[in-house]
Amino acid sequence: MSKPRIPAEKHLARKILIDLSIMTVIGVILALIGPFGSFEEPLPYRLVNWMGFAYIGYAIYSPMGAIVDRIHAALELPNSGLWIAAVLAATVPMTIVVWSIGFLPKPVPLPSLEQALTSYFYVLVIGGGVTALFNALEAQKTRVAQAPSKQIQPAATLVSEPEETVAKFIDRLPPALGSDLIALEMEDHYVRAHTALGSELVLLRLRDAVAELGGLDGQQVHRSWWVARGAVADVKRERRNVRLVLDGGLEAPVSRANVAQLKELGWF
């Protein structure tokens, strides 16, 4: 029996609530520890200060994930390098916020180069650490989701039932879209499922969605695209760029690293 489908908006709201709960705990811990000389301040002040920084930091650093995913999909650059660049970039506005709040409601003076670099380093240590923690939690969640479930199988059956091929992922889609899957397209932390009857966003990483496709005949032709083989209607070539034209007019890019493999498999 399939699980009831949960709308992507509810998935996102649930994720944000969980993330903010984690940030609340981090803010309280930092307030109790009082790093970077803040321990001299009264505890109520530290609680308000650090929890405020935690929430503001989440608002600044969290969108970096979507940016990293988009650049990673478009340019096929290493994820680790993109995350380092994203954290370094996000630390700039966060440092400005931290420096400014320290002087409010008085006029905010411009810091010297030494003060700016010191503040940036302090913010980078905490911002980078929290980002690494969230990435570790996300990686653990992905590993758990991909782990095969241990279910007790019947000792013997007279007739073996055919293996389900697409049911696990198709169960995530509304019945109105049918089961004729054409392609999967990555959009930030979501995957857009294209079928012959329309499309739907699902809060799931592309690699996890592909893992749920079972024996469906298809290939991941790009870091952000999986395509069903039977849905390919034509192939477009523009110099070294190759695009697959799918049923319904949808076009999926083929990464250069996958062109030779798809040729060997007879896709074009």
JSON list of C-alpha atoms in Angstrom, two decimals, residues 4-233:
[
{"chain": "A", "resi": 4, "resn": "PRO", "atom": "CA", "xyz": [-0.20, 9.21, 1.22]},
{"chain": "A", "resi": 5, "resn": "ARG", "atom": "CA", "xyz": [1.46, 11.90, -0.86]},
{"chain": "A", "resi": 6, "resn": "ILE", "atom": "CA", "xyz": [2.61, 14.92, 1.10]},
{"chain": "A", "resi": 7, "resn": "PRO", "atom": "CA", "xyz": [2.62, 18.23, -0.85]},
{"chain": "A", "resi": 8, "resn": "ALA", "atom": "CA", "xyz": [6.04, 19.78, -1.49]},
{"chain": "A", "resi": 9, "resn": "GLU", "atom": "CA", "xyz": [5.00, 22.91, 0.42]},
{"chain": "A", "resi": 10, "resn": "LYS", "atom": "CA", "xyz": [4.42, 20.88, 3.58]},
{"chain": "A", "resi": 11, "resn": "HIS", "atom": "CA", "xyz": [7.77, 19.14, 3.14]},
{"chain": "A", "resi": 12, "resn": "LEU", "atom": "CA", "xyz": [9.46, 22.55, 2.87]},
{"chain": "A", "resi": 13, "resn": "ALA", "atom": "CA", "xyz": [7.61, 23.96, 5.89]},
{"chain": "A", "resi": 14, "resn": "ARG", "atom": "CA", "xyz": [8.54, 20.90, 7.93]},
{"chain": "A", "resi": 15, "resn": "LYS", "atom": "CA", "xyz": [12.19, 21.20, 6.89]},
{"chain": "A", "resi": 16, "resn": "ILE", "atom": "CA", "xyz": [12.32, 24.89, 7.86]},
{"chain": "A", "resi": 17, "resn": "LEU", "atom": "CA", "xyz": [10.74, 24.17, 11.27]},
{"chain": "A", "resi": 18, "resn": "ILE", "atom": "CA", "xyz": [13.27, 21.41, 11.94]},
{"chain": "A", "resi": 19, "resn": "ASP", "atom": "CA", "xyz": [16.15, 23.64, 10.81]},
{"chain": "A", "resi": 20, "resn": "LEU", "atom": "CA", "xyz": [15.00, 26.52, 13.03]},
{"chain": "A", "resi": 21, "resn": "SER", "atom": "CA", "xyz": [14.71, 24.13, 15.97]},
{"chain": "A", "resi": 22, "resn": "ILE", "atom": "CA", "xyz": [18.32, 23.09, 15.41]},
{"chain": "A", "resi": 23, "resn": "MET", "atom": "CA", "xyz": [19.37, 26.74, 15.15]},
{"chain": "A", "resi": 24, "resn": "THR", "atom": "CA", "xyz": [17.57, 27.48, 18.43]},
{"chain": "A", "resi": 25, "resn": "VAL", "atom": "CA", "xyz": [19.58, 24.76, 20.17]},
{"chain": "A", "resi": 26, "resn": "ILE", "atom": "CA", "xyz": [22.80, 26.07, 18.62]},
{"chain": "A", "resi": 27, "resn": "GLY", "atom": "CA", "xyz": [21.94, 29.63, 19.73]},
{"chain": "A", "resi": 28, "resn": "VAL", "atom": "CA", "xyz": [21.31, 28.49, 23.31]},
{"chain": "A", "resi": 29, "resn": "ILE", "atom": "CA", "xyz": [24.56, 26.50, 23.41]},
{"chain": "A", "resi": 30, "resn": "LEU", "atom": "CA", "xyz": [26.57, 29.47, 22.11]},
{"chain": "A", "resi": 31, "resn": "ALA", "atom": "CA", "xyz": [24.87, 31.75, 24.65]},
{"chain": "A", "resi": 32, "resn": "LEU", "atom": "CA", "xyz": [25.83, 29.40, 27.49]},
{"chain": "A", "resi": 33, "resn": "ILE", "atom": "CA", "xyz": [29.41, 29.03, 26.26]},
{"chain": "A", "resi": 34, "resn": "GLY", "atom": "CA", "xyz": [29.81, 32.75, 25.50]},
{"chain": "A", "resi": 35, "resn": "PRO", "atom": "CA", "xyz": [32.55, 32.52, 22.85]},
{"chain": "A", "resi": 36, "resn": "PHE", "atom": "CA", "xyz": [34.69, 35.40, 21.57]},
{"chain": "A", "resi": 37, "resn": "GLY", "atom": "CA", "xyz": [34.49, 37.37, 24.82]},
{"chain": "A", "resi": 38, "resn": "SER", "atom": "CA", "xyz": [30.69, 37.43, 25.03]},
{"chain": "A", "resi": 39, "resn": "PHE", "atom": "CA", "xyz": [30.68, 35.45, 28.31]},
{"chain": "A", "resi": 40, "resn": "GLU", "atom": "CA", "xyz": [31.21, 38.70, 30.21]},
{"chain": "A", "resi": 41, "resn": "GLU", "atom": "CA", "xyz": [27.69, 39.82, 29.22]},
{"chain": "A", "resi": 42, "resn": "PRO", "atom": "CA", "xyz": [24.61, 38.80, 31.30]},
{"chain": "A", "resi": 43, "resn": "LEU", "atom": "CA", "xyz": [23.01, 35.48, 30.29]},
{"chain": "A", "resi": 44, "resn": "PRO", "atom": "CA", "xyz": [19.68, 37.03, 29.12]},
{"chain": "A", "resi": 45, "resn": "TYR", "atom": "CA", "xyz": [21.61, 39.38, 26.83]},
{"chain": "A", "resi": 46, "resn": "ARG", "atom": "CA", "xyz": [23.69, 36.49, 25.49]},
{"chain": "A", "resi": 47, "resn": "LEU", "atom": "CA", "xyz": [20.57, 34.42, 24.81]},
{"chain": "A", "resi": 48, "resn": "VAL", "atom": "CA", "xyz": [18.87, 37.18, 22.84]},
{"chain": "A", "resi": 49, "resn": "ASN", "atom": "CA", "xyz": [22.10, 38.03, 21.03]},
{"chain": "A", "resi": 50, "resn": "TRP", "atom": "CA", "xyz": [23.18, 34.52, 20.00]},
{"chain": "A", "resi": 51, "resn": "MET", "atom": "CA", "xyz": [19.71, 33.27, 19.14]},
{"chain": "A", "resi": 52, "resn": "GLY", "atom": "CA", "xyz": [19.19, 36.35, 16.99]},
{"chain": "A", "resi": 53, "resn": "PHE", "atom": "CA", "xyz": [22.50, 35.68, 15.24]},
{"chain": "A", "resi": 54, "resn": "ALA", "atom": "CA", "xyz": [21.47, 32.04, 14.77]},
{"chain": "A", "resi": 55, "resn": "TYR", "atom": "CA", "xyz": [18.21, 32.93, 13.02]},
{"chain": "A", "resi": 56, "resn": "ILE", "atom": "CA", "xyz": [19.78, 35.68, 10.90]},
{"chain": "A", "resi": 57, "resn": "GLY", "atom": "CA", "xyz": [22.61, 33.32, 9.99]},
{"chain": "A", "resi": 58, "resn": "TYR", "atom": "CA", "xyz": [20.12, 30.69, 8.88]},
{"chain": "A", "resi": 59, "resn": "ALA", "atom": "CA", "xyz": [18.39, 33.25, 6.64]},
{"chain": "A", "resi": 60, "resn": "ILE", "atom": "CA", "xyz": [21.73, 34.17, 5.04]},
{"chain": "A", "resi": 61, "resn": "TYR", "atom": "CA", "xyz": [23.48, 30.79, 4.78]},
{"chain": "A", "resi": 62, "resn": "SER", "atom": "CA", "xyz": [20.49, 28.55, 4.01]},
{"chain": "A", "resi": 63, "resn": "PRO", "atom": "CA", "xyz": [19.84, 29.84, 0.45]},
{"chain": "A", "resi": 64, "resn": "MET", "atom": "CA", "xyz": [23.43, 28.93, -0.41]},
{"chain": "A", "resi": 65, "resn": "GLY", "atom": "CA", "xyz": [22.31, 25.31, -0.75]},
{"chain": "A", "resi": 66, "resn": "ALA", "atom": "CA", "xyz": [20.02, 26.11, -3.68]},
{"chain": "A", "resi": 67, "resn": "ILE", "atom": "CA", "xyz": [22.75, 28.19, -5.34]},
{"chain": "A", "resi": 68, "resn": "VAL", "atom": "CA", "xyz": [25.30, 25.39, -4.91]},
{"chain": "A", "resi": 69, "resn": "ASP", "atom": "CA", "xyz": [22.89, 22.84, -6.40]},
{"chain": "A", "resi": 70, "resn": "ARG", "atom": "CA", "xyz": [22.15, 25.04, -9.42]},
{"chain": "A", "resi": 71, "resn": "ILE", "atom": "CA", "xyz": [25.82, 25.77, -10.20]},
{"chain": "A", "resi": 72, "resn": "HIS", "atom": "CA", "xyz": [26.76, 22.14, -9.57]},
{"chain": "A", "resi": 73, "resn": "ALA", "atom": "CA", "xyz": [24.09, 21.00, -12.04]},
{"chain": "A", "resi": 74, "resn": "ALA", "atom": "CA", "xyz": [24.89, 23.63, -14.68]},
{"chain": "A", "resi": 75, "resn": "LEU", "atom": "CA", "xyz": [28.70, 23.56, -14.63]},
{"chain": "A", "resi": 76, "resn": "GLU", "atom": "CA", "xyz": [29.41, 20.14, -13.08]},
{"chain": "A", "resi": 77, "resn": "LEU", "atom": "CA", "xyz": [31.85, 21.67, -10.59]},
{"chain": "A", "resi": 78, "resn": "PRO", "atom": "CA", "xyz": [32.86, 19.81, -7.39]},
{"chain": "A", "resi": 79, "resn": "ASN", "atom": "CA", "xyz": [30.29, 20.17, -4.62]},
{"chain": "A", "resi": 80, "resn": "SER", "atom": "CA", "xyz": [32.89, 20.62, -1.89]},
{"chain": "A", "resi": 81, "resn": "GLY", "atom": "CA", "xyz": [34.56, 23.53, -3.67]},
{"chain": "A", "resi": 82, "resn": "LEU", "atom": "CA", "xyz": [31.22, 25.20, -4.33]},
{"chain": "A", "resi": 83, "resn": "TRP", "atom": "CA", "xyz": [30.24, 24.90, -0.67]},
{"chain": "A", "resi": 84, "resn": "ILE", "atom": "CA", "xyz": [33.53, 26.45, 0.46]},
{"chain": "A", "resi": 85, "resn": "ALA", "atom": "CA", "xyz": [33.01, 29.37, -1.92]},
{"chain": "A", "resi": 86, "resn": "ALA", "atom": "CA", "xyz": [29.38, 29.73, -0.82]},
{"chain": "A", "resi": 87, "resn": "VAL", "atom": "CA", "xyz": [30.29, 29.85, 2.88]},
{"chain": "A", "resi": 88, "resn": "LEU", "atom": "CA", "xyz": [33.07, 32.37, 2.25]},
{"chain": "A", "resi": 89, "resn": "ALA", "atom": "CA", "xyz": [30.62, 34.56, 0.31]},
{"chain": "A", "resi": 90, "resn": "ALA", "atom": "CA", "xyz": [27.75, 34.27, 2.81]},
{"chain": "A", "resi": 91, "resn": "THR", "atom": "CA", "xyz": [30.08, 35.18, 5.67]},
{"chain": "A", "resi": 92, "resn": "VAL", "atom": "CA", "xyz": [30.53, 38.69, 4.22]},
{"chain": "A", "resi": 93, "resn": "PRO", "atom": "CA", "xyz": [26.93, 39.92, 4.78]},
{"chain": "A", "resi": 94, "resn": "MET", "atom": "CA", "xyz": [26.75, 38.00, 8.06]},
{"chain": "A", "resi": 95, "resn": "THR", "atom": "CA", "xyz": [29.87, 39.78, 9.30]},
{"chain": "A", "resi": 96, "resn": "ILE", "atom": "CA", "xyz": [28.34, 43.14, 8.39]},
{"chain": "A", "resi": 97, "resn": "VAL", "atom": "CA", "xyz": [25.21, 42.23, 10.38]},
{"chain": "A", "resi": 98, "resn": "VAL", "atom": "CA", "xyz": [27.20, 41.10, 13.42]},
{"chain": "A", "resi": 99, "resn": "TRP", "atom": "CA", "xyz": [29.39, 44.21, 13.37]},
{"chain": "A", "resi": 100, "resn": "SER", "atom": "CA", "xyz": [26.43, 46.57, 12.95]},
{"chain": "A", "resi": 101, "resn": "ILE", "atom": "CA", "xyz": [24.26, 45.02, 15.68]},
{"chain": "A", "resi": 102, "resn": "GLY", "atom": "CA", "xyz": [27.10, 45.42, 18.15]},
{"chain": "A", "resi": 103, "resn": "PHE", "atom": "CA", "xyz": [26.80, 49.22, 17.92]},
{"chain": "A", "resi": 104, "resn": "LEU", "atom": "CA", "xyz": [23.05, 49.75, 17.55]},
{"chain": "A", "resi": 105, "resn": "PRO", "atom": "CA", "xyz": [21.21, 52.03, 18.27]},
{"chain": "A", "resi": 106, "resn": "LYS", "atom": "CA", "xyz": [24.31, 54.24, 18.05]},
{"chain": "A", "resi": 107, "resn": "PRO", "atom": "CA", "xyz": [25.83, 55.12, 14.65]},
{"chain": "A", "resi": 108, "resn": "VAL", "atom": "CA", "xyz": [27.82, 52.20, 13.23]},
{"chain": "A", "resi": 109, "resn": "PRO", "atom": "CA", "xyz": [31.48, 53.10, 12.62]},
{"chain": "A", "resi": 110, "resn": "LEU", "atom": "CA", "xyz": [33.51, 51.64, 9.78]},
{"chain": "A", "resi": 111, "resn": "PRO", "atom": "CA", "xyz": [35.90, 48.94, 11.06]},
{"chain": "A", "resi": 112, "resn": "SER", "atom": "CA", "xyz": [39.60, 49.02, 10.45]},
{"chain": "A", "resi": 113, "resn": "LEU", "atom": "CA", "xyz": [41.03, 46.30, 8.20]},
{"chain": "A", "resi": 114, "resn": "GLU", "atom": "CA", "xyz": [42.20, 44.34, 11.24]},
{"chain": "A", "resi": 115, "resn": "GLN", "atom": "CA", "xyz": [38.79, 44.61, 12.93]},
{"chain": "A", "resi": 116, "resn": "ALA", "atom": "CA", "xyz": [37.01, 43.58, 9.73]},
{"chain": "A", "resi": 117, "resn": "LEU", "atom": "CA", "xyz": [39.22, 40.53, 9.21]},
{"chain": "A", "resi": 118, "resn": "THR", "atom": "CA", "xyz": [38.94, 39.49, 12.86]},
{"chain": "A", "resi": 119, "resn": "SER", "atom": "CA", "xyz": [35.15, 39.76, 12.80]},
{"chain": "A", "resi": 120, "resn": "TYR", "atom": "CA", "xyz": [35.04, 37.89, 9.50]},
{"chain": "A", "resi": 121, "resn": "PHE", "atom": "CA", "xyz": [37.15, 35.07, 10.93]},
{"chain": "A", "resi": 122, "resn": "TYR", "atom": "CA", "xyz": [34.95, 34.71, 14.02]},
{"chain": "A", "resi": 123, "resn": "VAL", "atom": "CA", "xyz": [31.79, 34.60, 11.91]},
{"chain": "A", "resi": 124, "resn": "LEU", "atom": "CA", "xyz": [33.41, 32.18, 9.44]},
{"chain": "A", "resi": 125, "resn": "VAL", "atom": "CA", "xyz": [34.32, 29.74, 12.21]},
{"chain": "A", "resi": 126, "resn": "ILE", "atom": "CA", "xyz": [30.74, 29.55, 13.48]},
{"chain": "A", "resi": 127, "resn": "GLY", "atom": "CA", "xyz": [29.01, 29.86, 10.09]},
{"chain": "A", "resi": 128, "resn": "GLY", "atom": "CA", "xyz": [31.26, 27.25, 8.51]},
{"chain": "A", "resi": 129, "resn": "GLY", "atom": "CA", "xyz": [30.84, 24.91, 11.46]},
{"chain": "A", "resi": 130, "resn": "VAL", "atom": "CA", "xyz": [27.04, 25.14, 11.42]},
{"chain": "A", "resi": 131, "resn": "THR", "atom": "CA", "xyz": [26.96, 24.68, 7.64]},
{"chain": "A", "resi": 132, "resn": "ALA", "atom": "CA", "xyz": [29.15, 21.58, 7.95]},
{"chain": "A", "resi": 133, "resn": "LEU", "atom": "CA", "xyz": [26.79, 20.24, 10.63]},
{"chain": "A", "resi": 134, "resn": "PHE", "atom": "CA", "xyz": [23.73, 20.72, 8.41]},
{"chain": "A", "resi": 135, "resn": "ASN", "atom": "CA", "xyz": [25.47, 19.06, 5.46]},
{"chain": "A", "resi": 136, "resn": "ALA", "atom": "CA", "xyz": [26.45, 16.12, 7.66]},
{"chain": "A", "resi": 137, "resn": "LEU", "atom": "CA", "xyz": [22.84, 15.74, 8.85]},
{"chain": "A", "resi": 138, "resn": "GLU", "atom": "CA", "xyz": [21.60, 15.92, 5.26]},
{"chain": "A", "resi": 139, "resn": "ALA", "atom": "CA", "xyz": [24.12, 13.30, 4.14]},
{"chain": "A", "resi": 140, "resn": "GLN", "atom": "CA", "xyz": [23.08, 11.01, 6.98]},
{"chain": "A", "resi": 141, "resn": "LYS", "atom": "CA", "xyz": [19.41, 11.43, 6.06]},
{"chain": "A", "resi": 142, "resn": "THR", "atom": "CA", "xyz": [20.23, 10.55, 2.45]},
{"chain": "A", "resi": 143, "resn": "ARG", "atom": "CA", "xyz": [22.14, 7.42, 3.51]},
{"chain": "A", "resi": 144, "resn": "VAL", "atom": "CA", "xyz": [19.22, 6.29, 5.66]},
{"chain": "A", "resi": 145, "resn": "ALA", "atom": "CA", "xyz": [16.74, 6.92, 2.84]},
{"chain": "A", "resi": 146, "resn": "GLN", "atom": "CA", "xyz": [18.85, 4.93, 0.38]},
{"chain": "A", "resi": 147, "resn": "ALA", "atom": "CA", "xyz": [19.49, 2.01, 2.74]},
{"chain": "A", "resi": 148, "resn": "PRO", "atom": "CA", "xyz": [17.47, -1.07, 1.79]},
{"chain": "A", "resi": 149, "resn": "SER", "atom": "CA", "xyz": [14.66, -1.77, 4.20]},
{"chain": "A", "resi": 150, "resn": "LYS", "atom": "CA", "xyz": [14.98, -5.04, 6.10]},
{"chain": "A", "resi": 151, "resn": "GLN", "atom": "CA", "xyz": [11.68, -6.78, 5.74]},
{"chain": "A", "resi": 152, "resn": "ILE", "atom": "CA", "xyz": [10.88, -10.39, 6.54]},
{"chain": "A", "resi": 153, "resn": "GLN", "atom": "CA", "xyz": [10.17, -12.21, 3.30]},
{"chain": "A", "resi": 154, "resn": "PRO", "atom": "CA", "xyz": [7.87, -15.23, 3.00]},
{"chain": "A", "resi": 155, "resn": "ALA", "atom": "CA", "xyz": [9.74, -18.52, 3.37]},
{"chain": "A", "resi": 156, "resn": "ALA", "atom": "CA", "xyz": [8.47, -19.78, 0.05]},
{"chain": "A", "resi": 157, "resn": "THR", "atom": "CA", "xyz": [6.01, -18.82, -2.66]},
{"chain": "A", "resi": 158, "resn": "LEU", "atom": "CA", "xyz": [4.53, -21.02, -5.36]},
{"chain": "A", "resi": 159, "resn": "VAL", "atom": "CA", "xyz": [4.52, -18.20, -7.91]},
{"chain": "A", "resi": 160, "resn": "SER", "atom": "CA", "xyz": [7.09, -15.43, -7.93]},
{"chain": "A", "resi": 161, "resn": "GLU", "atom": "CA", "xyz": [5.60, -11.99, -8.39]},
{"chain": "A", "resi": 162, "resn": "PRO", "atom": "CA", "xyz": [7.18, -9.60, -10.93]},
{"chain": "A", "resi": 163, "resn": "GLU", "atom": "CA", "xyz": [9.43, -6.93, -9.44]},
{"chain": "A", "resi": 164, "resn": "GLU", "atom": "CA", "xyz": [8.02, -3.43, -9.16]},
{"chain": "A", "resi": 165, "resn": "THR", "atom": "CA", "xyz": [9.91, -1.10, -11.45]},
{"chain": "A", "resi": 166, "resn": "VAL", "atom": "CA", "xyz": [8.68, 2.42, -10.90]},
{"chain": "A", "resi": 167, "resn": "ALA", "atom": "CA", "xyz": [6.03, 2.09, -8.21]},
{"chain": "A", "resi": 168, "resn": "LYS", "atom": "CA", "xyz": [8.09, 3.48, -5.35]},
{"chain": "A", "resi": 169, "resn": "PHE", "atom": "CA", "xyz": [8.70, 6.84, -7.03]},
{"chain": "A", "resi": 170, "resn": "ILE", "atom": "CA", "xyz": [5.39, 6.97, -8.90]},
{"chain": "A", "resi": 171, "resn": "ASP", "atom": "CA", "xyz": [3.61, 6.66, -5.54]},
{"chain": "A", "resi": 172, "resn": "ARG", "atom": "CA", "xyz": [4.94, 10.13, -4.75]},
{"chain": "A", "resi": 173, "resn": "LEU", "atom": "CA", "xyz": [3.02, 11.65, -7.67]},
{"chain": "A", "resi": 174, "resn": "PRO", "atom": "CA", "xyz": [-0.67, 12.56, -7.85]},
{"chain": "A", "resi": 175, "resn": "PRO", "atom": "CA", "xyz": [-2.75, 9.95, -9.70]},
{"chain": "A", "resi": 176, "resn": "ALA", "atom": "CA", "xyz": [-3.72, 12.56, -12.30]},
{"chain": "A", "resi": 177, "resn": "LEU", "atom": "CA", "xyz": [-0.17, 12.48, -13.70]},
{"chain": "A", "resi": 178, "resn": "GLY", "atom": "CA", "xyz": [-0.34, 8.77, -14.49]},
{"chain": "A", "resi": 179, "resn": "SER", "atom": "CA", "xyz": [2.69, 6.48, -14.52]},
{"chain": "A", "resi": 180, "resn": "ASP", "atom": "CA", "xyz": [4.19, 7.22, -17.96]},
{"chain": "A", "resi": 181, "resn": "LEU", "atom": "CA", "xyz": [7.38, 8.88, -16.70]},
{"chain": "A", "resi": 182, "resn": "ILE", "atom": "CA", "xyz": [9.31, 10.89, -19.29]},
{"chain": "A", "resi": 183, "resn": "ALA", "atom": "CA", "xyz": [12.06, 12.59, -17.31]},
{"chain": "A", "resi": 184, "resn": "LEU", "atom": "CA", "xyz": [13.24, 13.84, -13.94]},
{"chain": "A", "resi": 185, "resn": "GLU", "atom": "CA", "xyz": [14.68, 17.35, -13.67]},
{"chain": "A", "resi": 186, "resn": "MET", "atom": "CA", "xyz": [16.51, 18.71, -10.64]},
{"chain": "A", "resi": 187, "resn": "GLU", "atom": "CA", "xyz": [15.30, 22.06, -9.29]},
{"chain": "A", "resi": 188, "resn": "ASP", "atom": "CA", "xyz": [17.14, 23.17, -6.15]},
{"chain": "A", "resi": 189, "resn": "HIS", "atom": "CA", "xyz": [16.31, 20.61, -3.43]},
{"chain": "A", "resi": 190, "resn": "TYR", "atom": "CA", "xyz": [13.39, 19.32, -5.48]},
{"chain": "A", "resi": 191, "resn": "VAL", "atom": "CA", "xyz": [13.03, 17.03, -8.46]},
{"chain": "A", "resi": 192, "resn": "ARG", "atom": "CA", "xyz": [10.44, 17.81, -11.12]},
{"chain": "A", "resi": 193, "resn": "ALA", "atom": "CA", "xyz": [8.82, 14.67, -12.48]},
{"chain": "A", "resi": 194, "resn": "HIS", "atom": "CA", "xyz": [7.66, 15.00, -16.10]},
{"chain": "A", "resi": 195, "resn": "THR", "atom": "CA", "xyz": [5.03, 12.54, -17.29]},
{"chain": "A", "resi": 196, "resn": "ALA", "atom": "CA", "xyz": [2.90, 12.35, -20.41]},
{"chain": "A", "resi": 197, "resn": "LEU", "atom": "CA", "xyz": [0.13, 14.14, -18.49]},
{"chain": "A", "resi": 198, "resn": "GLY", "atom": "CA", "xyz": [2.06, 16.96, -16.83]},
{"chain": "A", "resi": 199, "resn": "SER", "atom": "CA", "xyz": [4.69, 17.61, -14.18]},
{"chain": "A", "resi": 200, "resn": "GLU", "atom": "CA", "xyz": [4.98, 17.80, -10.39]},
{"chain": "A", "resi": 201, "resn": "LEU", "atom": "CA", "xyz": [7.63, 18.98, -7.93]},
{"chain": "A", "resi": 202, "resn": "VAL", "atom": "CA", "xyz": [8.74, 16.44, -5.32]},
{"chain": "A", "resi": 203, "resn": "LEU", "atom": "CA", "xyz": [10.94, 17.32, -2.34]},
{"chain": "A", "resi": 204, "resn": "LEU", "atom": "CA", "xyz": [13.66, 14.79, -3.10]},
{"chain": "A", "resi": 205, "resn": "ARG", "atom": "CA", "xyz": [17.20, 14.89, -4.43]},
{"chain": "A", "resi": 206, "resn": "LEU", "atom": "CA", "xyz": [17.65, 13.63, -7.97]},
{"chain": "A", "resi": 207, "resn": "ARG", "atom": "CA", "xyz": [19.97, 10.80, -6.96]},
{"chain": "A", "resi": 208, "resn": "ASP", "atom": "CA", "xyz": [17.39, 9.56, -4.44]},
{"chain": "A", "resi": 209, "resn": "ALA", "atom": "CA", "xyz": [14.61, 9.73, -7.03]},
{"chain": "A", "resi": 210, "resn": "VAL", "atom": "CA", "xyz": [16.71, 7.77, -9.54]},
{"chain": "A", "resi": 211, "resn": "ALA", "atom": "CA", "xyz": [17.36, 5.13, -6.87]},
{"chain": "A", "resi": 212, "resn": "GLU", "atom": "CA", "xyz": [13.58, 4.66, -6.56]},
{"chain": "A", "resi": 213, "resn": "LEU", "atom": "CA", "xyz": [13.05, 4.04, -10.28]},
{"chain": "A", "resi": 214, "resn": "GLY", "atom": "CA", "xyz": [13.92, 0.36, -10.05]},
{"chain": "A", "resi": 215, "resn": "GLY", "atom": "CA", "xyz": [14.17, -1.30, -13.45]},
{"chain": "A", "resi": 216, "resn": "LEU", "atom": "CA", "xyz": [12.77, 1.51, -15.58]},
{"chain": "A", "resi": 217, "resn": "ASP", "atom": "CA", "xyz": [14.76, 1.79, -18.82]},
{"chain": "A", "resi": 218, "resn": "GLY", "atom": "CA", "xyz": [16.49, 5.15, -18.70]},
{"chain": "A", "resi": 219, "resn": "GLN", "atom": "CA", "xyz": [19.73, 7.00, -17.95]},
{"chain": "A", "resi": 220, "resn": "GLN", "atom": "CA", "xyz": [20.92, 10.00, -15.99]},
{"chain": "A", "resi": 221, "resn": "VAL", "atom": "CA", "xyz": [22.15, 12.00, -18.97]},
{"chain": "A", "resi": 222, "resn": "HIS", "atom": "CA", "xyz": [23.18, 15.07, -16.97]},
{"chain": "A", "resi": 223, "resn": "ARG", "atom": "CA", "xyz": [23.77, 15.90, -13.33]},
{"chain": "A", "resi": 224, "resn": "SER", "atom": "CA", "xyz": [20.34, 17.51, -13.26]},
{"chain": "A", "resi": 225, "resn": "TRP", "atom": "CA", "xyz": [18.44, 15.23, -15.67]},
{"chain": "A", "resi": 226, "resn": "TRP", "atom": "CA", "xyz": [17.30, 11.61, -15.86]},
{"chain": "A", "resi": 227, "resn": "VAL", "atom": "CA", "xyz": [15.52, 10.56, -19.07]},
{"chain": "A", "resi": 228, "resn": "ALA", "atom": "CA", "xyz": [13.39, 7.52, -19.93]},
{"chain": "A", "resi": 229, "resn": "ARG", "atom": "CA", "xyz": [14.80, 5.88, -23.04]},
{"chain": "A", "resi": 230, "resn": "GLY", "atom": "CA", "xyz": [11.42, 5.39, -24.66]},
{"chain": "A", "resi": 231, "resn": "ALA", "atom": "CA", "xyz": [10.65, 9.11, -24.35]},
{"chain": "A", "resi": 232, "resn": "VAL", "atom": "CA", "xyz": [13.48, 10.27, -26.64]},
{"chain": "A", "resi": 233, "resn": "ALA", "atom": "CA", "xyz": [11.97, 11.56, -29.90]}
]
